[in-house]
mmCIF file of N, CA and C in Angstrom:
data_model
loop_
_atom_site.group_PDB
_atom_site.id
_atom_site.type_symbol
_atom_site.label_atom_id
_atom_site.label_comp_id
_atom_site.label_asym_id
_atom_site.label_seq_id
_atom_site.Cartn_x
_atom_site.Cartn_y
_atom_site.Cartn_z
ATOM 1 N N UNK H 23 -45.303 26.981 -31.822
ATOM 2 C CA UNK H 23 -45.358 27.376 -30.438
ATOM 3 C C UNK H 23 -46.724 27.003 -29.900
ATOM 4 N N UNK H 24 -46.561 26.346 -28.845
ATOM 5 C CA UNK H 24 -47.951 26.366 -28.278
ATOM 6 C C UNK H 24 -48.238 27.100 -27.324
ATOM 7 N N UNK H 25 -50.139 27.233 -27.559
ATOM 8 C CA UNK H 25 -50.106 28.341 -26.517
ATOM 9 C C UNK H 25 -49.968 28.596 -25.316
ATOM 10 N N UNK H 26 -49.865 29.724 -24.546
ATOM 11 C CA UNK H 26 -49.713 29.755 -23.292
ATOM 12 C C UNK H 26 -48.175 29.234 -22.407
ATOM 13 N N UNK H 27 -47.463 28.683 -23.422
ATOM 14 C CA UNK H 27 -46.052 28.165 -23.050
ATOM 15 C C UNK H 27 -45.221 29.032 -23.417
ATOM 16 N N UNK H 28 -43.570 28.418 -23.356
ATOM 17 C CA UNK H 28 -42.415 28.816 -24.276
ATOM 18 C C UNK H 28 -42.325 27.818 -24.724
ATOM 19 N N UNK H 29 -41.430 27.968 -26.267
ATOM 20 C CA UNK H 29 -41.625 27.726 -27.042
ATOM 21 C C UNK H 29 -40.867 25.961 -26.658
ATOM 22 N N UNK H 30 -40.818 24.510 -27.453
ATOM 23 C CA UNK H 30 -40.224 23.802 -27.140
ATOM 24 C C UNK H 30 -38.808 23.789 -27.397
ATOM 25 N N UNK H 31 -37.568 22.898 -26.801
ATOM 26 C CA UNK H 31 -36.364 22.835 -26.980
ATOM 27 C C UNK H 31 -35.812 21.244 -27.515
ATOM 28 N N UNK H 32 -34.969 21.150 -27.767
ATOM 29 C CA UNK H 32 -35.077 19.133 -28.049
ATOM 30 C C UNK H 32 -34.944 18.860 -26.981
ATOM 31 N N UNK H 33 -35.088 17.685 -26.733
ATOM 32 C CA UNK H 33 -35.560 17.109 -25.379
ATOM 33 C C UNK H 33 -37.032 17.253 -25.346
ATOM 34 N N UNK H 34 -37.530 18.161 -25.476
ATOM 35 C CA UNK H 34 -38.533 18.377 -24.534
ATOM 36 C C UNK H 34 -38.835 19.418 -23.821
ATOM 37 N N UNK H 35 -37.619 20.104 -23.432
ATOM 38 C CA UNK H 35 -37.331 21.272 -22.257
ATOM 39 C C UNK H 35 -37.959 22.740 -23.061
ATOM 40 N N UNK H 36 -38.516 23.585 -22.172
ATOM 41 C CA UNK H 36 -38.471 24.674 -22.719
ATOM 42 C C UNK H 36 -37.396 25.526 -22.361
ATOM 43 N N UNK H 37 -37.463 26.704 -22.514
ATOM 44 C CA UNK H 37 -36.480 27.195 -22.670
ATOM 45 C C UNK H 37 -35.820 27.424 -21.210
ATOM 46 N N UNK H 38 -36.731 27.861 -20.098
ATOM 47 C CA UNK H 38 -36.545 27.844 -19.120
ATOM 48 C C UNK H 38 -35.826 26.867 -18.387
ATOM 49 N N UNK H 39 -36.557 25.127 -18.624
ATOM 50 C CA UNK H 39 -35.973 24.243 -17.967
ATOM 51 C C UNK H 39 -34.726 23.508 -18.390
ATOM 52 N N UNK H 40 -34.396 24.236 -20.426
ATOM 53 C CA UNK H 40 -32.759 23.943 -20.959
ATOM 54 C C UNK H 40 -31.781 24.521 -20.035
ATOM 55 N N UNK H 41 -32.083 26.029 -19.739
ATOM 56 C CA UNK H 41 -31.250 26.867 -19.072
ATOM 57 C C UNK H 41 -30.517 26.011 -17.749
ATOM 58 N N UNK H 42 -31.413 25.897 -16.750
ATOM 59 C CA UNK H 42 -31.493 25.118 -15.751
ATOM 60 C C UNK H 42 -30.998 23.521 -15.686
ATOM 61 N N UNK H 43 -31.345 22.974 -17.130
ATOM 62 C CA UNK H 43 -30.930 21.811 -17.305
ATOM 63 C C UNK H 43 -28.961 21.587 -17.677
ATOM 64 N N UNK H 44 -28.524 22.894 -18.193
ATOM 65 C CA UNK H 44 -27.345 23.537 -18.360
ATOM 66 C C UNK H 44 -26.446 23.975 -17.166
ATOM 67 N N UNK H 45 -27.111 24.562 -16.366
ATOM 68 C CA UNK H 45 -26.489 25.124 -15.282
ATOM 69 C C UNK H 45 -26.472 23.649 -14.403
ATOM 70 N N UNK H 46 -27.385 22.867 -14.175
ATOM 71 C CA UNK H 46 -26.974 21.648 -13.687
ATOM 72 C C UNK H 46 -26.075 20.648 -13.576
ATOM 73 N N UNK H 47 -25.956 20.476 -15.147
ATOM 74 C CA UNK H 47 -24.960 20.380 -15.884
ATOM 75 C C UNK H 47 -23.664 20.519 -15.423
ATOM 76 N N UNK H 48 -23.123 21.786 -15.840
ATOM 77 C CA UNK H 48 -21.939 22.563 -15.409
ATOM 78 C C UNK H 48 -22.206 22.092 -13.583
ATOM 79 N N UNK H 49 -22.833 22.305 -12.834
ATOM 80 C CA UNK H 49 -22.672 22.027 -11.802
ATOM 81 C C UNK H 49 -21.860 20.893 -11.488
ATOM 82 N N UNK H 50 -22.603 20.023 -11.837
ATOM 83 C CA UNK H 50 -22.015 18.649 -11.854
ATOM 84 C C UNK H 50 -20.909 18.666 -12.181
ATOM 85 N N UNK H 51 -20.673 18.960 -13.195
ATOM 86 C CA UNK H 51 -19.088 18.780 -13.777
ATOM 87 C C UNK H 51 -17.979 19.291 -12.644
ATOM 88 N N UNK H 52 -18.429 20.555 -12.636
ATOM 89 C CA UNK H 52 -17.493 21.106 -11.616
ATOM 90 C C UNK H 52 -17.287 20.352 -10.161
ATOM 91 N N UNK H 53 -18.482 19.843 -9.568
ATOM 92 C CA UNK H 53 -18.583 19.043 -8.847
ATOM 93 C C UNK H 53 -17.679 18.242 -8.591
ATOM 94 N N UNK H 54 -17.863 17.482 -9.515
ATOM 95 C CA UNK H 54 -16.658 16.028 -10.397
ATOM 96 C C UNK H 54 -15.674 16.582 -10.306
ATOM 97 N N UNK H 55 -14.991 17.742 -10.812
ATOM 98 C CA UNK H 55 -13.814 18.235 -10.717
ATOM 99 C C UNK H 55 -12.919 18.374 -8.992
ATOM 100 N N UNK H 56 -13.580 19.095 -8.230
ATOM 101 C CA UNK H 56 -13.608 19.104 -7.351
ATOM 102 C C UNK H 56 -13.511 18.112 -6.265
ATOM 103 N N UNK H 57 -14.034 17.137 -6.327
ATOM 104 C CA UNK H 57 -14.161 15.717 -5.687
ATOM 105 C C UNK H 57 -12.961 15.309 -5.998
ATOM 106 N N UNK H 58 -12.578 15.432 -7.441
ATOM 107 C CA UNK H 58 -11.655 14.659 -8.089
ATOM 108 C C UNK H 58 -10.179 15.255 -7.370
ATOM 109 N N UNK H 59 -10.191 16.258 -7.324
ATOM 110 C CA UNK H 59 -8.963 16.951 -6.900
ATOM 111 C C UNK H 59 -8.761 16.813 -5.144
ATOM 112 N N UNK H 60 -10.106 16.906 -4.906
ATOM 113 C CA UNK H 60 -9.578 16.512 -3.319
ATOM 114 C C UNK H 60 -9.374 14.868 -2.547
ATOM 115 N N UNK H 61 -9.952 14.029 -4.277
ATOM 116 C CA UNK H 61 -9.260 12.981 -3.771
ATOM 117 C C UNK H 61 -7.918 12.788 -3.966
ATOM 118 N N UNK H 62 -7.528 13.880 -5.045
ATOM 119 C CA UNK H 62 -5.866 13.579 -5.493
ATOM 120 C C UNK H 62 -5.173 13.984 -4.119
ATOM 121 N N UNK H 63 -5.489 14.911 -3.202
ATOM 122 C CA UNK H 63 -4.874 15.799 -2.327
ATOM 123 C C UNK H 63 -4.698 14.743 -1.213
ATOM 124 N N UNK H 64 -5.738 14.060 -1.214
ATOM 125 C CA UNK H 64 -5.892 13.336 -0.170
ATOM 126 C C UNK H 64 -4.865 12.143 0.051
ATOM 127 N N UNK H 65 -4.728 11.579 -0.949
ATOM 128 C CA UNK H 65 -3.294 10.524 -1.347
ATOM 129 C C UNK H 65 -2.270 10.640 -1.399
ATOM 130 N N UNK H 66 -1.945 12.582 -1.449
ATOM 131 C CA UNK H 66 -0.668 12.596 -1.784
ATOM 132 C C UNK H 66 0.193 12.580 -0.262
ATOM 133 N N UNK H 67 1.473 12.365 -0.728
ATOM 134 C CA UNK H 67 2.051 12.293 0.591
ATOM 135 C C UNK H 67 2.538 13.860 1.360
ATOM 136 N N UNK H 68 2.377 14.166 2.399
ATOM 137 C CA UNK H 68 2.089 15.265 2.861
ATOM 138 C C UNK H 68 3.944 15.515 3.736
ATOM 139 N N UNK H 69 4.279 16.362 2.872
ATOM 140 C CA UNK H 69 5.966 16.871 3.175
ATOM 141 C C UNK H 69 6.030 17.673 3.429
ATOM 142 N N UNK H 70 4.728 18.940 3.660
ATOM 143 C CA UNK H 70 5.602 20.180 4.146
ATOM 144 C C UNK H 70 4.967 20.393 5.299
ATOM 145 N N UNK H 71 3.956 19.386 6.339
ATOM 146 C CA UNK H 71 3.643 19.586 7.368
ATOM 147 C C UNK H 71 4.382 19.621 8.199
ATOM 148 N N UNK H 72 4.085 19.989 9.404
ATOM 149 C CA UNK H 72 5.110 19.866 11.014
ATOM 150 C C UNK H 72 5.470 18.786 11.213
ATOM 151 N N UNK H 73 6.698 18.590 11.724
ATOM 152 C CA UNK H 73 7.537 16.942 12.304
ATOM 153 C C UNK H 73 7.677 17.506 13.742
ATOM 154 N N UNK H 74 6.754 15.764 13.863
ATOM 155 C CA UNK H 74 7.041 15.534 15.253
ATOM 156 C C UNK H 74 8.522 14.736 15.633
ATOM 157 N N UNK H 75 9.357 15.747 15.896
ATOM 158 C CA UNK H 75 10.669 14.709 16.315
ATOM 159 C C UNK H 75 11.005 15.725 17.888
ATOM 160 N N UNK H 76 11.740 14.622 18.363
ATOM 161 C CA UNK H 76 12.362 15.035 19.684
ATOM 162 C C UNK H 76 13.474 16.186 19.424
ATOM 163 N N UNK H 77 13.692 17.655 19.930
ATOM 164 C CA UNK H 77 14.390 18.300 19.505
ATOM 165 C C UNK H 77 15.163 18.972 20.676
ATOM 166 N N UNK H 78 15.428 17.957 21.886
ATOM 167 C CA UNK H 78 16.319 18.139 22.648
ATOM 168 C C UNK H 78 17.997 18.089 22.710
ATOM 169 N N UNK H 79 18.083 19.165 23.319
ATOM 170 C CA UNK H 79 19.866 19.291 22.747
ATOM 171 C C UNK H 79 20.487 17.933 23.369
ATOM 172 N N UNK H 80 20.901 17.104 22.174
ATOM 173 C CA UNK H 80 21.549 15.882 22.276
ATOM 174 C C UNK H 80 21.060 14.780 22.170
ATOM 175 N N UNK H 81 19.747 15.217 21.877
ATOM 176 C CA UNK H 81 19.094 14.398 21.215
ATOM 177 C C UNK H 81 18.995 14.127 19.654
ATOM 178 N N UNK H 82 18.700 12.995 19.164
ATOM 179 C CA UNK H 82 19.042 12.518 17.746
ATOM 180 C C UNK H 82 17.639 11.666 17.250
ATOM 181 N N UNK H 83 17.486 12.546 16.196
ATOM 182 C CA UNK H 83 16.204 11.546 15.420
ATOM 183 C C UNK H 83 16.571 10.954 14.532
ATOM 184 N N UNK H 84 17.816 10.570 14.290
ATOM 185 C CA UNK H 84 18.307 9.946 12.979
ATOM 186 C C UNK H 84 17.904 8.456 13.706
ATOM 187 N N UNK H 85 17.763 7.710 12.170
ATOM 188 C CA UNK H 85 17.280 6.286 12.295
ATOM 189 C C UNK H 85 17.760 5.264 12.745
ATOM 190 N N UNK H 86 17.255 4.231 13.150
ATOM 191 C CA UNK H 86 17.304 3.409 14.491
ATOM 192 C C UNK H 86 18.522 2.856 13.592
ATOM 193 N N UNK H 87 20.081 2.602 14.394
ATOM 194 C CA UNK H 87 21.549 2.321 14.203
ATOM 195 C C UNK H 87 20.839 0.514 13.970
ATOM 196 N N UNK H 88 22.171 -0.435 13.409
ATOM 197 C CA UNK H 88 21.938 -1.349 13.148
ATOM 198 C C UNK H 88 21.582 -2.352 14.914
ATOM 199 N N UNK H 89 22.628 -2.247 15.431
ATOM 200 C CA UNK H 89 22.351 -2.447 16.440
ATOM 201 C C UNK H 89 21.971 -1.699 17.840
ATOM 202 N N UNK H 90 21.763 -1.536 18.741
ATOM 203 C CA UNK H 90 22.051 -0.317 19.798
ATOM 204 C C UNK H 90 21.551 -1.421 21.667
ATOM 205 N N UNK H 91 21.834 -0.494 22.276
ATOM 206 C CA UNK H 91 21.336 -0.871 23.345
ATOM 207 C C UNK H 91 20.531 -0.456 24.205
ATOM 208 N N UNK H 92 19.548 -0.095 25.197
ATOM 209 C CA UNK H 92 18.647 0.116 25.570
ATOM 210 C C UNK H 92 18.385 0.077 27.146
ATOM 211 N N UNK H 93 18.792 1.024 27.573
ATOM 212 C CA UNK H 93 18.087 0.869 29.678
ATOM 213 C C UNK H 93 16.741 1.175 29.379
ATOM 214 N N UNK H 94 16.231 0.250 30.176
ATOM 215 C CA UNK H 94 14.655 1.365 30.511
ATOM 216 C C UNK H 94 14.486 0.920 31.772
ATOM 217 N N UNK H 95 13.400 1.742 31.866
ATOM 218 C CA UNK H 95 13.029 2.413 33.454
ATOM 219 C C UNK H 95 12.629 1.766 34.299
ATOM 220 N N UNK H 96 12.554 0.173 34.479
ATOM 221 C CA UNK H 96 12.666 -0.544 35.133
ATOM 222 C C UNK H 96 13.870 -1.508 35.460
ATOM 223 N N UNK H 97 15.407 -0.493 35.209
ATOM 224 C CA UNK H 97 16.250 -1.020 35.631
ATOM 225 C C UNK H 97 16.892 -1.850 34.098
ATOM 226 N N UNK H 98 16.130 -2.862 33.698
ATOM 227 C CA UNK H 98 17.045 -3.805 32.780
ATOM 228 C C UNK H 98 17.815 -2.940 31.340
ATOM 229 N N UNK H 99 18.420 -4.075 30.576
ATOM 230 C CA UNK H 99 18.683 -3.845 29.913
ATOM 231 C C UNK H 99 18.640 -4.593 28.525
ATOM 232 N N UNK H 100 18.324 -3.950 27.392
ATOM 233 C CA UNK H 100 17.732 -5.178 25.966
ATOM 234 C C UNK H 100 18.674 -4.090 24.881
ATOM 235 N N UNK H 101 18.523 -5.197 23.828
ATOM 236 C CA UNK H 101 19.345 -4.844 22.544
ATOM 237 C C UNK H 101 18.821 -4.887 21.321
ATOM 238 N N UNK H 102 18.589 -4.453 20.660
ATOM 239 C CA UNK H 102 17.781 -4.386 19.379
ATOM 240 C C UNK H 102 18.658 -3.856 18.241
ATOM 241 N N UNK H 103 18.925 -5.350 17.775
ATOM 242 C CA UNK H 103 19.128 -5.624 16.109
ATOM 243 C C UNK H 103 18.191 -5.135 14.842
ATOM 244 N N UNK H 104 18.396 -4.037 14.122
ATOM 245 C CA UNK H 104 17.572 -3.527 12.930
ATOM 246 C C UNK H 104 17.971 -4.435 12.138
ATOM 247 N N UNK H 105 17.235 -5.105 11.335
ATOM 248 C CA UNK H 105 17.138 -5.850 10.799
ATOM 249 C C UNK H 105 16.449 -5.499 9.105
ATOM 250 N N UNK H 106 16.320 -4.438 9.310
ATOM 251 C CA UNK H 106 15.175 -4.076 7.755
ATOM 252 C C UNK H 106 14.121 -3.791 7.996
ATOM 253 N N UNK H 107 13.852 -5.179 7.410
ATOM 254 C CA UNK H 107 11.787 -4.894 7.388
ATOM 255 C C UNK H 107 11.328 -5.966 9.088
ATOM 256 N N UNK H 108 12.459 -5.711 9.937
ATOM 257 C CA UNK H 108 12.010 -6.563 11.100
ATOM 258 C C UNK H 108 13.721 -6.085 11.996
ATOM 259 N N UNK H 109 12.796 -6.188 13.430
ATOM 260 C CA UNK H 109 13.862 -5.915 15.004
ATOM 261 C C UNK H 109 14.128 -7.376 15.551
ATOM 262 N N UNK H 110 15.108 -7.881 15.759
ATOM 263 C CA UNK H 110 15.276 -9.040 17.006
ATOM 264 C C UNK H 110 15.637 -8.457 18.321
ATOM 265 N N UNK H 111 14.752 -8.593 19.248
ATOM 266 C CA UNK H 111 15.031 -7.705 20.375
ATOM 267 C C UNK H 111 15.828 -8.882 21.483
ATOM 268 N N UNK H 112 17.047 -8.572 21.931
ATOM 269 C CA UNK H 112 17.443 -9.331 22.817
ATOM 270 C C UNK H 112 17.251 -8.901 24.208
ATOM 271 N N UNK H 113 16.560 -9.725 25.386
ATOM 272 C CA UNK H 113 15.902 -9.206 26.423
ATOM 273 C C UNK H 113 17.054 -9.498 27.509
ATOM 274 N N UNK H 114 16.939 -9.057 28.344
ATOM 275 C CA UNK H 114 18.301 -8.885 29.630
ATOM 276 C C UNK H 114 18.192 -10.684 30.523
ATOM 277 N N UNK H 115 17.543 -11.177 29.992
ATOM 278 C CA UNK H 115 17.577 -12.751 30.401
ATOM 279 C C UNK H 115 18.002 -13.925 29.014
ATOM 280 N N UNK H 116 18.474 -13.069 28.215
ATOM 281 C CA UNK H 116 19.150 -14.054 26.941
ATOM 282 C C UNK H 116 18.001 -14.030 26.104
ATOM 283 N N UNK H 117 16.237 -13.903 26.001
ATOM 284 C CA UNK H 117 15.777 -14.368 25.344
ATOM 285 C C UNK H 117 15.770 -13.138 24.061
ATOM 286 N N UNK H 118 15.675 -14.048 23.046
ATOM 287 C CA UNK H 118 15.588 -13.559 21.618
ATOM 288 C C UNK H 118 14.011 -13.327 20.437
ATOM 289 N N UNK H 119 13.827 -12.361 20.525
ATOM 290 C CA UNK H 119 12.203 -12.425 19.569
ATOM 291 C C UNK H 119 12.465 -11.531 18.295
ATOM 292 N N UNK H 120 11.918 -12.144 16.842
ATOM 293 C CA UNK H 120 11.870 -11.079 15.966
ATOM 294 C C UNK H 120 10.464 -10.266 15.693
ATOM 295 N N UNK H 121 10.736 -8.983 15.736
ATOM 296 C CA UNK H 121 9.376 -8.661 15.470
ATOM 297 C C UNK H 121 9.189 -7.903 13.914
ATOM 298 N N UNK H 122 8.509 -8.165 13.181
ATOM 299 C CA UNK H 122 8.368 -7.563 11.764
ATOM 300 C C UNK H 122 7.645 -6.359 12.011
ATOM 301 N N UNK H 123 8.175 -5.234 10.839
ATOM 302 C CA UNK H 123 7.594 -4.226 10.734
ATOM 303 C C UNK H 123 6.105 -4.165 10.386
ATOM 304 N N UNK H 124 5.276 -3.364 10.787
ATOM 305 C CA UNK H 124 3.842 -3.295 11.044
ATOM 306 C C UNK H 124 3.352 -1.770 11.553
ATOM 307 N N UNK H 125 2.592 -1.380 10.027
ATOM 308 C CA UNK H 125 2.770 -1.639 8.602
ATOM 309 C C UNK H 125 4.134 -2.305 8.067
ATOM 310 N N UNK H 126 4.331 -3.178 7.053
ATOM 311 C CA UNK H 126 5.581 -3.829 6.349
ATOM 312 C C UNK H 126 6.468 -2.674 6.076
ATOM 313 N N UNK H 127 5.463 -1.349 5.640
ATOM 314 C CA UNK H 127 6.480 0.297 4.732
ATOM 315 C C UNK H 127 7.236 1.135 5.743
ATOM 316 N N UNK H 128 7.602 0.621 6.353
ATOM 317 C CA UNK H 128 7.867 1.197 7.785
ATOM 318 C C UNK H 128 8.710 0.729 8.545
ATOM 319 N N UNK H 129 9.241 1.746 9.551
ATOM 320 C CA UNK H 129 10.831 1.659 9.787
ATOM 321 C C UNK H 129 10.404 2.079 11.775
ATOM 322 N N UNK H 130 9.842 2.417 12.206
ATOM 323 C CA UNK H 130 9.715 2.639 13.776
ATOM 324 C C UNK H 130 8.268 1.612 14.955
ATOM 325 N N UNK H 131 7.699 1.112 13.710
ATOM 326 C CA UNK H 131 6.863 0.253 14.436
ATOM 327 C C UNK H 131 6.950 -1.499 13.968
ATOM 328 N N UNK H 132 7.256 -2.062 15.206
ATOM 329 C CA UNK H 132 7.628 -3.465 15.070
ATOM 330 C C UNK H 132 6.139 -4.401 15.654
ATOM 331 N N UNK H 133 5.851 -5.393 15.584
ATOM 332 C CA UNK H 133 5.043 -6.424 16.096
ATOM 333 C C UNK H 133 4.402 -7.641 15.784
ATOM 334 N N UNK H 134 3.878 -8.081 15.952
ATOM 335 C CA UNK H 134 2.910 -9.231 15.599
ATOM 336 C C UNK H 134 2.167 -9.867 17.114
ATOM 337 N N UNK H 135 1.188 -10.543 17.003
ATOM 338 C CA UNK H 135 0.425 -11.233 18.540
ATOM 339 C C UNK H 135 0.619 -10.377 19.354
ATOM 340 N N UNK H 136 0.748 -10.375 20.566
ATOM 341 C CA UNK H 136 0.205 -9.575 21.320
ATOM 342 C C UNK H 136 1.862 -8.840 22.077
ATOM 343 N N UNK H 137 3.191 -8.588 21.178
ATOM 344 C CA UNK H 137 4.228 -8.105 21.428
ATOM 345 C C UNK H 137 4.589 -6.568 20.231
ATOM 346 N N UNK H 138 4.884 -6.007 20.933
ATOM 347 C CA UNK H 138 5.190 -4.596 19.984
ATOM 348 C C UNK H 138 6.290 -4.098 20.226
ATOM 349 N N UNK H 139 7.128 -2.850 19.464
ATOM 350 C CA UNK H 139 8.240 -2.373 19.979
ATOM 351 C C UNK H 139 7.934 -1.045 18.847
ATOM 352 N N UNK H 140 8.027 -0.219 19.580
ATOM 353 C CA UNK H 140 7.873 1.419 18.607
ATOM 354 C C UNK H 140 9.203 2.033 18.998
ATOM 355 N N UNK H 141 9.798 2.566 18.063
ATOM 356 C CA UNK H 141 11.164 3.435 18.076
ATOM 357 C C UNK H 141 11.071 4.961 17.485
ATOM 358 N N UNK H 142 11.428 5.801 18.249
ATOM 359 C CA UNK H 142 11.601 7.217 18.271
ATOM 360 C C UNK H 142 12.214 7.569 18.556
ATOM 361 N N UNK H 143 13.298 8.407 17.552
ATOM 362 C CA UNK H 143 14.545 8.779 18.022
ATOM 363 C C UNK H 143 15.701 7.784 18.591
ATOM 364 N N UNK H 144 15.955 8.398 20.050
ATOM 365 C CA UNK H 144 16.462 7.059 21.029
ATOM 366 C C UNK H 144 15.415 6.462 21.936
ATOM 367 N N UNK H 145 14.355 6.750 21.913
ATOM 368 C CA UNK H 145 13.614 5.853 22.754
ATOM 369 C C UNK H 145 12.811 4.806 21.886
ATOM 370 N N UNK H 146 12.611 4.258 23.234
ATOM 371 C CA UNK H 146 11.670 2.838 22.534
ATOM 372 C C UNK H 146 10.991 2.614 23.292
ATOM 373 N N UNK H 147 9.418 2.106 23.107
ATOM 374 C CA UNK H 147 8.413 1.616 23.561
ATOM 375 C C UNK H 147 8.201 0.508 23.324
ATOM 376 N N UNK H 148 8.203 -0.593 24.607
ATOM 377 C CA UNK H 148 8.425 -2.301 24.757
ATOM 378 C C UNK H 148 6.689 -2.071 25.142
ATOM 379 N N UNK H 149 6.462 -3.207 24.245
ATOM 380 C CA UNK H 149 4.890 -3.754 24.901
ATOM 381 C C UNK H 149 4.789 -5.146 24.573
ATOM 382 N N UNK H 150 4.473 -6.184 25.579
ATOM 383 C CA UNK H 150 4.358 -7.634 25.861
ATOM 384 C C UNK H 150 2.893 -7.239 26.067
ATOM 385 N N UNK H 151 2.263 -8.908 25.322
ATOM 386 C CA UNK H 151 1.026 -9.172 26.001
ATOM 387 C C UNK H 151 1.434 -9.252 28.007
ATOM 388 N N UNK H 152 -0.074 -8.681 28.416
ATOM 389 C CA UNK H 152 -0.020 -8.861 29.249
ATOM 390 C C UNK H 152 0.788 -8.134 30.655
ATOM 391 N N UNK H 153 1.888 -7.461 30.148
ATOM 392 C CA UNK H 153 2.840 -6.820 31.041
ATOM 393 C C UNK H 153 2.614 -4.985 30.732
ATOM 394 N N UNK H 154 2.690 -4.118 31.568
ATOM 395 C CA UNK H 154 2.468 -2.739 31.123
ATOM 396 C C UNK H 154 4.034 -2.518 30.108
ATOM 397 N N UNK H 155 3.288 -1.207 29.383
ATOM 398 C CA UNK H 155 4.539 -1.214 28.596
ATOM 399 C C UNK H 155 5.264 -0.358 28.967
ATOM 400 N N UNK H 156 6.791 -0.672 28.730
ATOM 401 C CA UNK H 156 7.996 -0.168 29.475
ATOM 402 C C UNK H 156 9.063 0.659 28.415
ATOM 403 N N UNK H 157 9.072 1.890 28.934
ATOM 404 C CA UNK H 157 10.031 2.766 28.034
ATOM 405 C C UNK H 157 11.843 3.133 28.240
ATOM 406 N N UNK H 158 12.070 2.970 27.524
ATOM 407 C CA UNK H 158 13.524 2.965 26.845
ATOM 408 C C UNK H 158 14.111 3.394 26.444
ATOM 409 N N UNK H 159 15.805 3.892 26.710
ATOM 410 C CA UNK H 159 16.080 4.808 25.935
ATOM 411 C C UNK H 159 17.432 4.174 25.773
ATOM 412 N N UNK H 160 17.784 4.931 24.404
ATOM 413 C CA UNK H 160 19.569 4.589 23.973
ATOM 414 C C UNK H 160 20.698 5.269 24.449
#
């Protein structure tokens, strides 16, 4: 023992700064644990939160039919082919566009360049470059 100290520990540490060097320790770990678990939480897919669906009487959130048809609120009328992992939207002047799903894992948002089509329920949200976007319903 030398004097005026406590006594040494391996390392180096006395007894005081093992203690401390221990509780640090454990800190950490737990730390790690912790991190670890709220990254698991964070990934998982989240099923027992609130759904946002339309829950008007006669209204239907079941998934977009293979084909369907579409007024929206500027009078015309378009048709949209489900297609899978992609919509061909037929527009009230004959023209034909496919739009792929976007994200690919996914079933209500369509697009690519500067054209989109989002589906909810029976409505749908048309967006063209350039033109405001125009809503829709089945």
């Amino acid at each position: 023992m030398k004097s005026g100290g406590l006594p040494k520990h391996r390392g180096g540490l006395d007894a005081r700064g093992g203690k401390q060097h221990m509780r640090l320790r454990r800190t950490f770990r737990i730390a790690l644990a912790v991190s670890s678990l709220l990254a698991a939480a964070a990934c998982a897919p989240q099923t027992s939160g609130p759904k946002l669906e339309n829950t008007a009487v006669g209204e239907s959130s079941a998934p977009q039919p293979r084909k369907a048809t579409y007024k929206c609120a500027d009078g015309s009328m378009m048709a949209i082919e489900n297609l899978g992992t992609s919509v061909r939207v037929l527009g009230p002047d004959g023209s034909s566009s496919e739009l792929p799903a976007s994200p690919a894992n996914q079933t209500s948002r369509y697009g690519e360049a500067h054209d989109a089509i989002v589906i909810d329920g029976r409505d749908a949200l048309v967006m063209k470059g350039g033109a405001s976007p125009l809503a829709c319903k089945r």
